[in-house]
Amino acid sequence: MNKIRKIKGIDSLYGNNLNKMEFIIFKMYEAVSKVGYKELQVPILEPAESYSEKVIGKSPWPEWNEKGCFYMDIADYSSDYNKNPIITKNILIPEGTVSVTRWLGEQLDENSDIVLPLKIFYNLTCFRNELVDSLNENKKREFKQFGIEVLGTSNILADLENLYMATYLLEEVGIDREEIRSRVNHIQIFSNLCKESNFSAQERVLLKEQLDTIAECKAGKNPERYDDAISNISRILLSKDLSSRINKCWDMIIQFPLGRIDESYYHVFGDNYKVYFDELNYIYDIFKNENINILIDLCVIRSHEYYTGFSFEIDVITRKYNFYEIAGGGRYDKLVKNFVMNSKIELVPCTGFAFGMNRVKKMMDELSLYPLCENVNINFIFDEKNKPILIPVKEPKNYISKFESLLSNNTRFSIYLGDSLDNIDKYAKVNDFELEDSKK
């Protein structure tokens, strides 16, 4: 008789392996709790419709395939198990952001006192029906995500904090700042050029996948794929009767020298792209001035449907090992409206990112970064008089220096990321912050 064994790609954790995973998670929990983020727990089951094409598009993240999810029919019995139930189709969550935005949509409909933006973090168990032959230490059917989201603001400060938090959290678990690399882009550059090129939805997905492959190759991940990706893109471009300018634009994206966007791109792409180039260069300059490793790469797409603006991938590059795409995220301004009944709400701007914790643990294992012994301090504070300080920052260029100054003083704080300071007093009261004395 065959013995029952575990499902492939779904593992148990015990002993040191469990201790190490929990150490990383608790260190991140401690770090985000100090800077104004509050935990949100969402169910592992989500209505399948939340992941339908009308909500997340045809390709919401790299390697997306609808068959790569676990679906579950649930029988809803009302008052008698002998009566026919209502069957609902559900899904084991494959990531965290969709559930977070569904929760926010419900809050906006049901809670008239809510004052945005909200800063939340989550530690979730997620599920994807990965191909069995592709399973490895980094890719499993059950995996952990630790993510943060800033919900309800279009302020560029939110994009700055979202990207900076990836560096901050990696430093908190022992990674040196110079080893952390952010690769950033603005999704509207790709989307607008696809529109100019009159590409179909399917052609956009194919092109996005090839550009993401080129971005990985440029970063150093399996660079032998580069020539095939170039050939595939060439076939797509040659299938259209594109103008010389549009062909030049696509070539400049593919051949983009990682770094800052120079004037030649402004000249060729034209005025409609200036706002996106300006935003990328602005964020690039702020991070460079703080000696944080950042590269603009116009091939980093991730998803042209899921994301709406600034997006990024995070790598850790050491002398001995390289760890690619251990975190990724960006701005998604259109997602929440799918979950809001209130017709007056048309747009809820949000941004966020998540770590693949299996990848982070593998990185920590290979770099031997665990301390011999360490106490992790997670404080649960219910004293209403002991509130975190809410800090306004007028100039985005001062954000990182202000954040690090507050951090060095062991201050519990949150930097205000709202679109207007006019609402800051109400925001502080509703969200349990003490407004900085100078702004009272």
PDB file of N, CA, C and O in Angstrom, residues 261-321:
ATOM      1  N   ILE A 261      17.921  59.000 -17.951  1.00  0.00           N
ATOM      2  CA  ILE A 261      17.398  59.258 -19.291  1.00  0.00           C
ATOM      3  C   ILE A 261      17.993  60.566 -19.810  1.00  0.00           C
ATOM      4  O   ILE A 261      17.860  61.612 -19.154  1.00  0.00           O
ATOM      5  N   ASP A 262      18.650  60.536 -20.973  1.00  0.00           N
ATOM      6  CA  ASP A 262      19.286  61.752 -21.491  1.00  0.00           C
ATOM      7  C   ASP A 262      18.378  62.468 -22.491  1.00  0.00           C
ATOM      8  O   ASP A 262      17.276  62.008 -22.823  1.00  0.00           O
ATOM      9  N   GLU A 263      18.841  63.598 -22.976  1.00  0.00           N
ATOM     10  CA  GLU A 263      18.029  64.482 -23.808  1.00  0.00           C
ATOM     11  C   GLU A 263      17.612  63.845 -25.127  1.00  0.00           C
ATOM     12  O   GLU A 263      16.593  64.220 -25.709  1.00  0.00           O
ATOM     13  N   SER A 264      18.396  62.888 -25.626  1.00  0.00           N
ATOM     14  CA  SER A 264      18.044  62.266 -26.907  1.00  0.00           C
ATOM     15  C   SER A 264      16.692  61.561 -26.823  1.00  0.00           C
ATOM     16  O   SER A 264      15.933  61.516 -27.808  1.00  0.00           O
ATOM     17  N   TYR A 265      16.352  61.027 -25.664  1.00  0.00           N
ATOM     18  CA  TYR A 265      15.069  60.345 -25.491  1.00  0.00           C
ATOM     19  C   TYR A 265      13.910  61.350 -25.493  1.00  0.00           C
ATOM     20  O   TYR A 265      12.858  61.096 -26.081  1.00  0.00           O
ATOM     21  N   TYR A 266      14.121  62.472 -24.833  1.00  0.00           N
ATOM     22  CA  TYR A 266      13.108  63.529 -24.863  1.00  0.00           C
ATOM     23  C   TYR A 266      12.847  63.977 -26.305  1.00  0.00           C
ATOM     24  O   TYR A 266      11.696  64.200 -26.701  1.00  0.00           O
ATOM     25  N   HIS A 267      13.919  64.113 -27.085  1.00  0.00           N
ATOM     26  CA  HIS A 267      13.812  64.615 -28.463  1.00  0.00           C
ATOM     27  C   HIS A 267      13.064  63.627 -29.358  1.00  0.00           C
ATOM     28  O   HIS A 267      12.150  64.011 -30.101  1.00  0.00           O
ATOM     29  N   VAL A 268      13.411  62.345 -29.284  1.00  0.00           N
ATOM     30  CA  VAL A 268      12.823  61.350 -30.186  1.00  0.00           C
ATOM     31  C   VAL A 268      11.398  60.987 -29.766  1.00  0.00           C
ATOM     32  O   VAL A 268      10.491  60.914 -30.594  1.00  0.00           O
ATOM     33  N   PHE A 269      11.180  60.789 -28.491  1.00  0.00           N
ATOM     34  CA  PHE A 269       9.861  60.358 -28.023  1.00  0.00           C
ATOM     35  C   PHE A 269       8.835  61.491 -28.072  1.00  0.00           C
ATOM     36  O   PHE A 269       7.660  61.253 -28.317  1.00  0.00           O
ATOM     37  N   GLY A 270       9.259  62.712 -27.802  1.00  0.00           N
ATOM     38  CA  GLY A 270       8.347  63.850 -27.897  1.00  0.00           C
ATOM     39  C   GLY A 270       7.733  64.271 -26.576  1.00  0.00           C
ATOM     40  O   GLY A 270       7.927  63.635 -25.529  1.00  0.00           O
ATOM     41  N   ASP A 271       6.941  65.340 -26.626  1.00  0.00           N
ATOM     42  CA  ASP A 271       6.409  65.984 -25.423  1.00  0.00           C
ATOM     43  C   ASP A 271       5.477  65.089 -24.611  1.00  0.00           C
ATOM     44  O   ASP A 271       5.374  65.246 -23.387  1.00  0.00           O
ATOM     45  N   ASN A 272       4.774  64.154 -25.261  1.00  0.00           N
ATOM     46  CA  ASN A 272       3.824  63.305 -24.537  1.00  0.00           C
ATOM     47  C   ASN A 272       4.501  62.378 -23.532  1.00  0.00           C
ATOM     48  O   ASN A 272       3.837  61.831 -22.644  1.00  0.00           O
ATOM     49  N   TYR A 273       5.809  62.201 -23.664  1.00  0.00           N
ATOM     50  CA  TYR A 273       6.541  61.296 -22.778  1.00  0.00           C
ATOM     51  C   TYR A 273       7.357  62.048 -21.726  1.00  0.00           C
ATOM     52  O   TYR A 273       7.934  61.429 -20.837  1.00  0.00           O
ATOM     53  N   LYS A 274       7.384  63.368 -21.833  1.00  0.00           N
ATOM     54  CA  LYS A 274       8.245  64.177 -20.963  1.00  0.00           C
ATOM     55  C   LYS A 274       7.918  63.967 -19.485  1.00  0.00           C
ATOM     56  O   LYS A 274       8.831  63.827 -18.656  1.00  0.00           O
ATOM     57  N   VAL A 275       6.641  63.933 -19.131  1.00  0.00           N
ATOM     58  CA  VAL A 275       6.255  63.808 -17.729  1.00  0.00           C
ATOM     59  C   VAL A 275       6.753  62.494 -17.124  1.00  0.00           C
ATOM     60  O   VAL A 275       7.157  62.448 -15.949  1.00  0.00           O
ATOM     61  N   TYR A 276       6.788  61.441 -17.915  1.00  0.00           N
ATOM     62  CA  TYR A 276       7.248  60.139 -17.412  1.00  0.00           C
ATOM     63  C   TYR A 276       8.769  60.121 -17.278  1.00  0.00           C
ATOM     64  O   TYR A 276       9.303  59.607 -16.276  1.00  0.00           O
ATOM     65  N   PHE A 277       9.468  60.677 -18.257  1.00  0.00           N
ATOM     66  CA  PHE A 277      10.926  60.766 -18.169  1.00  0.00           C
ATOM     67  C   PHE A 277      11.338  61.653 -16.992  1.00  0.00           C
ATOM     68  O   PHE A 277      12.285  61.330 -16.269  1.00  0.00           O
ATOM     69  N   ASP A 278      10.621  62.773 -16.816  1.00  0.00           N
ATOM     70  CA  ASP A 278      10.944  63.680 -15.710  1.00  0.00           C
ATOM     71  C   ASP A 278      10.781  62.989 -14.363  1.00  0.00           C
ATOM     72  O   ASP A 278      11.620  63.142 -13.464  1.00  0.00           O
ATOM     73  N   GLU A 279       9.696  62.236 -14.205  1.00  0.00           N
ATOM     74  CA  GLU A 279       9.461  61.548 -12.932  1.00  0.00           C
ATOM     75  C   GLU A 279      10.555  60.528 -12.650  1.00  0.00           C
ATOM     76  O   GLU A 279      11.065  60.440 -11.522  1.00  0.00           O
ATOM     77  N   LEU A 280      10.922  59.757 -13.662  1.00  0.00           N
ATOM     78  CA  LEU A 280      11.976  58.761 -13.470  1.00  0.00           C
ATOM     79  C   LEU A 280      13.301  59.419 -13.109  1.00  0.00           C
ATOM     80  O   LEU A 280      13.998  58.982 -12.182  1.00  0.00           O
ATOM     81  N   ASN A 281      13.666  60.468 -13.823  1.00  0.00           N
ATOM     82  CA  ASN A 281      14.926  61.152 -13.525  1.00  0.00           C
ATOM     83  C   ASN A 281      14.905  61.805 -12.154  1.00  0.00           C
ATOM     84  O   ASN A 281      15.925  61.842 -11.445  1.00  0.00           O
ATOM     85  N   TYR A 282      13.755  62.329 -11.756  1.00  0.00           N
ATOM     86  CA  TYR A 282      13.630  62.973 -10.450  1.00  0.00           C
ATOM     87  C   TYR A 282      13.866  61.961  -9.330  1.00  0.00           C
ATOM     88  O   TYR A 282      14.644  62.210  -8.392  1.00  0.00           O
ATOM     89  N   ILE A 283      13.202  60.803  -9.412  1.00  0.00           N
ATOM     90  CA  ILE A 283      13.393  59.759  -8.405  1.00  0.00           C
ATOM     91  C   ILE A 283      14.822  59.222  -8.447  1.00  0.00           C
ATOM     92  O   ILE A 283      15.454  59.006  -7.401  1.00  0.00           O
ATOM     93  N   TYR A 284      15.345  59.051  -9.650  1.00  0.00           N
ATOM     94  CA  TYR A 284      16.718  58.576  -9.823  1.00  0.00           C
ATOM     95  C   TYR A 284      17.704  59.501  -9.100  1.00  0.00           C
ATOM     96  O   TYR A 284      18.582  59.044  -8.360  1.00  0.00           O
ATOM     97  N   ASP A 285      17.562  60.811  -9.312  1.00  0.00           N
ATOM     98  CA  ASP A 285      18.488  61.776  -8.709  1.00  0.00           C
ATOM     99  C   ASP A 285      18.399  61.769  -7.191  1.00  0.00           C
ATOM    100  O   ASP A 285      19.421  61.854  -6.493  1.00  0.00           O
ATOM    101  N   ILE A 286      17.186  61.651  -6.640  1.00  0.00           N
ATOM    102  CA  ILE A 286      17.019  61.633  -5.184  1.00  0.00           C
ATOM    103  C   ILE A 286      17.739  60.427  -4.585  1.00  0.00           C
ATOM    104  O   ILE A 286      18.460  60.553  -3.580  1.00  0.00           O
ATOM    105  N   PHE A 287      17.579  59.276  -5.182  1.00  0.00           N
ATOM    106  CA  PHE A 287      18.209  58.066  -4.642  1.00  0.00           C
ATOM    107  C   PHE A 287      19.717  58.077  -4.842  1.00  0.00           C
ATOM    108  O   PHE A 287      20.473  57.665  -3.961  1.00  0.00           O
ATOM    109  N   LYS A 288      20.165  58.564  -5.981  1.00  0.00           N
ATOM    110  CA  LYS A 288      21.611  58.664  -6.226  1.00  0.00           C
ATOM    111  C   LYS A 288      22.273  59.595  -5.228  1.00  0.00           C
ATOM    112  O   LYS A 288      23.386  59.332  -4.749  1.00  0.00           O
ATOM    113  N   ASN A 289      21.606  60.693  -4.905  1.00  0.00           N
ATOM    114  CA  ASN A 289      22.169  61.647  -3.942  1.00  0.00           C
ATOM    115  C   ASN A 289      22.306  61.053  -2.552  1.00  0.00           C
ATOM    116  O   ASN A 289      23.084  61.549  -1.730  1.00  0.00           O
ATOM    117  N   GLU A 290      21.542  59.993  -2.266  1.00  0.00           N
ATOM    118  CA  GLU A 290      21.627  59.306  -0.983  1.00  0.00           C
ATOM    119  C   GLU A 290      22.453  58.028  -1.072  1.00  0.00           C
ATOM    120  O   GLU A 290      22.420  57.175  -0.176  1.00  0.00           O
ATOM    121  N   ASN A 291      23.196  57.887  -2.183  1.00  0.00           N
ATOM    122  CA  ASN A 291      24.077  56.726  -2.399  1.00  0.00           C
ATOM    123  C   ASN A 291      23.321  55.402  -2.366  1.00  0.00           C
ATOM    124  O   ASN A 291      23.807  54.394  -1.839  1.00  0.00           O
ATOM    125  N   ILE A 292      22.113  55.425  -2.938  1.00  0.00           N
ATOM    126  CA  ILE A 292      21.328  54.199  -3.079  1.00  0.00           C
ATOM    127  C   ILE A 292      21.389  53.776  -4.543  1.00  0.00           C
ATOM    128  O   ILE A 292      21.159  54.589  -5.451  1.00  0.00           O
ATOM    129  N   ASN A 293      21.710  52.532  -4.764  1.00  0.00           N
ATOM    130  CA  ASN A 293      21.947  52.013  -6.108  1.00  0.00           C
ATOM    131  C   ASN A 293      20.636  51.914  -6.882  1.00  0.00           C
ATOM    132  O   ASN A 293      19.785  51.080  -6.569  1.00  0.00           O
ATOM    133  N   ILE A 294      20.462  52.747  -7.887  1.00  0.00           N
ATOM    134  CA  ILE A 294      19.239  52.768  -8.676  1.00  0.00           C
ATOM    135  C   ILE A 294      19.590  52.881 -10.149  1.00  0.00           C
ATOM    136  O   ILE A 294      20.521  53.608 -10.530  1.00  0.00           O
ATOM    137  N   LEU A 295      18.880  52.139 -10.987  1.00  0.00           N
ATOM    138  CA  LEU A 295      19.068  52.172 -12.431  1.00  0.00           C
ATOM    139  C   LEU A 295      17.709  52.306 -13.104  1.00  0.00           C
ATOM    140  O   LEU A 295      16.768  51.606 -12.744  1.00  0.00           O
ATOM    141  N   ILE A 296      17.603  53.201 -14.040  1.00  0.00           N
ATOM    142  CA  ILE A 296      16.418  53.233 -14.893  1.00  0.00           C
ATOM    143  C   ILE A 296      16.635  52.223 -16.008  1.00  0.00           C
ATOM    144  O   ILE A 296      17.682  52.182 -16.631  1.00  0.00           O
ATOM    145  N   ASP A 297      15.639  51.376 -16.241  1.00  0.00           N
ATOM    146  CA  ASP A 297      15.668  50.421 -17.353  1.00  0.00           C
ATOM    147  C   ASP A 297      14.295  50.411 -17.998  1.00  0.00           C
ATOM    148  O   ASP A 297      13.320  49.937 -17.409  1.00  0.00           O
ATOM    149  N   LEU A 298      14.198  50.932 -19.203  1.00  0.00           N
ATOM    150  CA  LEU A 298      12.912  51.059 -19.887  1.00  0.00           C
ATOM    151  C   LEU A 298      12.353  49.723 -20.343  1.00  0.00           C
ATOM    152  O   LEU A 298      11.240  49.672 -20.880  1.00  0.00           O
ATOM    153  N   CYS A 299      13.093  48.626 -20.121  1.00  0.00           N
ATOM    154  CA  CYS A 299      12.592  47.289 -20.448  1.00  0.00           C
ATOM    155  C   CYS A 299      11.876  46.627 -19.265  1.00  0.00           C
ATOM    156  O   CYS A 299      11.257  45.575 -19.439  1.00  0.00           O
ATOM    157  N   VAL A 300      11.981  47.196 -18.075  1.00  0.00           N
ATOM    158  CA  VAL A 300      11.291  46.638 -16.909  1.00  0.00           C
ATOM    159  C   VAL A 300       9.807  46.983 -17.017  1.00  0.00           C
ATOM    160  O   VAL A 300       9.412  48.125 -16.817  1.00  0.00           O
ATOM    161  N   ILE A 301       8.975  46.009 -17.333  1.00  0.00           N
ATOM    162  CA  ILE A 301       7.553  46.252 -17.558  1.00  0.00           C
ATOM    163  C   ILE A 301       6.708  45.641 -16.437  1.00  0.00           C
ATOM    164  O   ILE A 301       5.826  46.271 -15.890  1.00  0.00           O
ATOM    165  N   ARG A 302       6.954  44.386 -16.081  1.00  0.00           N
ATOM    166  CA  ARG A 302       6.175  43.624 -15.092  1.00  0.00           C
ATOM    167  C   ARG A 302       4.746  43.403 -15.574  1.00  0.00           C
ATOM    168  O   ARG A 302       4.375  42.316 -15.915  1.00  0.00           O
ATOM    169  N   SER A 303       3.913  44.442 -15.614  1.00  0.00           N
ATOM    170  CA  SER A 303       2.580  44.303 -16.193  1.00  0.00           C
ATOM    171  C   SER A 303       2.083  45.663 -16.648  1.00  0.00           C
ATOM    172  O   SER A 303       2.048  46.606 -15.857  1.00  0.00           O
ATOM    173  N   HIS A 304       1.688  45.735 -17.923  1.00  0.00           N
ATOM    174  CA  HIS A 304       1.181  46.989 -18.473  1.00  0.00           C
ATOM    175  C   HIS A 304      -0.295  47.180 -18.156  1.00  0.00           C
ATOM    176  O   HIS A 304      -0.855  48.241 -18.439  1.00  0.00           O
ATOM    177  N   GLU A 305      -0.947  46.164 -17.593  1.00  0.00           N
ATOM    178  CA  GLU A 305      -2.370  46.252 -17.258  1.00  0.00           C
ATOM    179  C   GLU A 305      -2.556  46.455 -15.755  1.00  0.00           C
ATOM    180  O   GLU A 305      -3.372  47.270 -15.323  1.00  0.00           O
ATOM    181  N   TYR A 306      -1.817  45.725 -14.975  1.00  0.00           N
ATOM    182  CA  TYR A 306      -1.914  45.763 -13.514  1.00  0.00           C
ATOM    183  C   TYR A 306      -1.366  47.090 -12.986  1.00  0.00           C
ATOM    184  O   TYR A 306      -1.991  47.752 -12.159  1.00  0.00           O
ATOM    185  N   TYR A 307      -0.190  47.475 -13.480  1.00  0.00           N
ATOM    186  CA  TYR A 307       0.443  48.711 -13.026  1.00  0.00           C
ATOM    187  C   TYR A 307       0.070  49.878 -13.936  1.00  0.00           C
ATOM    188  O   TYR A 307      -0.224  49.700 -15.116  1.00  0.00           O
ATOM    189  N   THR A 308       0.122  51.088 -13.368  1.00  0.00           N
ATOM    190  CA  THR A 308      -0.283  52.269 -14.120  1.00  0.00           C
ATOM    191  C   THR A 308       0.796  53.348 -14.178  1.00  0.00           C
ATOM    192  O   THR A 308       0.622  54.355 -14.863  1.00  0.00           O
ATOM    193  N   GLY A 309       1.888  53.180 -13.441  1.00  0.00           N
ATOM    194  CA  GLY A 309       2.898  54.237 -13.402  1.00  0.00           C
ATOM    195  C   GLY A 309       4.265  53.707 -13.053  1.00  0.00           C
ATOM    196  O   GLY A 309       4.755  52.746 -13.645  1.00  0.00           O
ATOM    197  N   PHE A 310       4.889  54.311 -12.050  1.00  0.00           N
ATOM    198  CA  PHE A 310       6.224  53.942 -11.605  1.00  0.00           C
ATOM    199  C   PHE A 310       6.236  52.495 -11.125  1.00  0.00           C
ATOM    200  O   PHE A 310       5.374  52.082 -10.351  1.00  0.00           O
ATOM    201  N   SER A 311       7.207  51.708 -11.594  1.00  0.00           N
ATOM    202  CA  SER A 311       7.311  50.299 -11.190  1.00  0.00           C
ATOM    203  C   SER A 311       8.781  49.921 -11.057  1.00  0.00           C
ATOM    204  O   SER A 311       9.660  50.610 -11.584  1.00  0.00           O
ATOM    205  N   PHE A 312       9.046  48.796 -10.379  1.00  0.00           N
ATOM    206  CA  PHE A 312      10.441  48.464 -10.119  1.00  0.00           C
ATOM    207  C   PHE A 312      10.637  46.991  -9.777  1.00  0.00           C
ATOM    208  O   PHE A 312       9.697  46.279  -9.408  1.00  0.00           O
ATOM    209  N   GLU A 313      11.886  46.564  -9.899  1.00  0.00           N
ATOM    210  CA  GLU A 313      12.369  45.264  -9.437  1.00  0.00           C
ATOM    211  C   GLU A 313      13.551  45.518  -8.502  1.00  0.00           C
ATOM    212  O   GLU A 313      14.305  46.486  -8.690  1.00  0.00           O
ATOM    213  N   ILE A 314      13.725  44.634  -7.514  1.00  0.00           N
ATOM    214  CA  ILE A 314      14.821  44.763  -6.555  1.00  0.00           C
ATOM    215  C   ILE A 314      15.723  43.529  -6.659  1.00  0.00           C
ATOM    216  O   ILE A 314      15.247  42.393  -6.602  1.00  0.00           O
ATOM    217  N   ASP A 315      17.015  43.767  -6.798  1.00  0.00           N
ATOM    218  CA  ASP A 315      18.027  42.706  -6.811  1.00  0.00           C
ATOM    219  C   ASP A 315      18.998  42.939  -5.660  1.00  0.00           C
ATOM    220  O   ASP A 315      19.150  44.062  -5.167  1.00  0.00           O
ATOM    221  N   VAL A 316      19.670  41.879  -5.263  1.00  0.00           N
ATOM    222  CA  VAL A 316      20.799  41.990  -4.335  1.00  0.00           C
ATOM    223  C   VAL A 316      22.013  41.396  -5.033  1.00  0.00           C
ATOM    224  O   VAL A 316      22.010  40.218  -5.416  1.00  0.00           O
ATOM    225  N   ILE A 317      23.032  42.216  -5.233  1.00  0.00           N
ATOM    226  CA  ILE A 317      24.226  41.826  -5.983  1.00  0.00           C
ATOM    227  C   ILE A 317      25.428  41.887  -5.052  1.00  0.00           C
ATOM    228  O   ILE A 317      25.827  42.972  -4.603  1.00  0.00           O
ATOM    229  N   THR A 318      25.987  40.731  -4.726  1.00  0.00           N
ATOM    230  CA  THR A 318      27.152  40.674  -3.850  1.00  0.00           C
ATOM    231  C   THR A 318      28.365  40.203  -4.646  1.00  0.00           C
ATOM    232  O   THR A 318      28.257  39.847  -5.814  1.00  0.00           O
ATOM    233  N   ARG A 319      29.505  40.209  -4.001  1.00  0.00           N
ATOM    234  CA  ARG A 319      30.728  39.766  -4.686  1.00  0.00           C
ATOM    235  C   ARG A 319      30.656  38.290  -5.072  1.00  0.00           C
ATOM    236  O   ARG A 319      31.200  37.878  -6.099  1.00  0.00           O
ATOM    237  N   LYS A 320      29.965  37.512  -4.262  1.00  0.00           N
ATOM    238  CA  LYS A 320      29.951  36.066  -4.482  1.00  0.00           C
ATOM    239  C   LYS A 320      28.666  35.570  -5.122  1.00  0.00           C
ATOM    240  O   LYS A 320      28.688  34.650  -5.948  1.00  0.00           O
ATOM    241  N   TYR A 321      27.525  36.170  -4.752  1.00  0.00           N
ATOM    242  CA  TYR A 321      26.230  35.691  -5.237  1.00  0.00           C
ATOM    243  C   TYR A 321      25.387  36.857  -5.755  1.00  0.00           C
ATOM    244  O   TYR A 321      25.515  37.988  -5.294  1.00  0.00           O
TER     245      TYR A 321
END
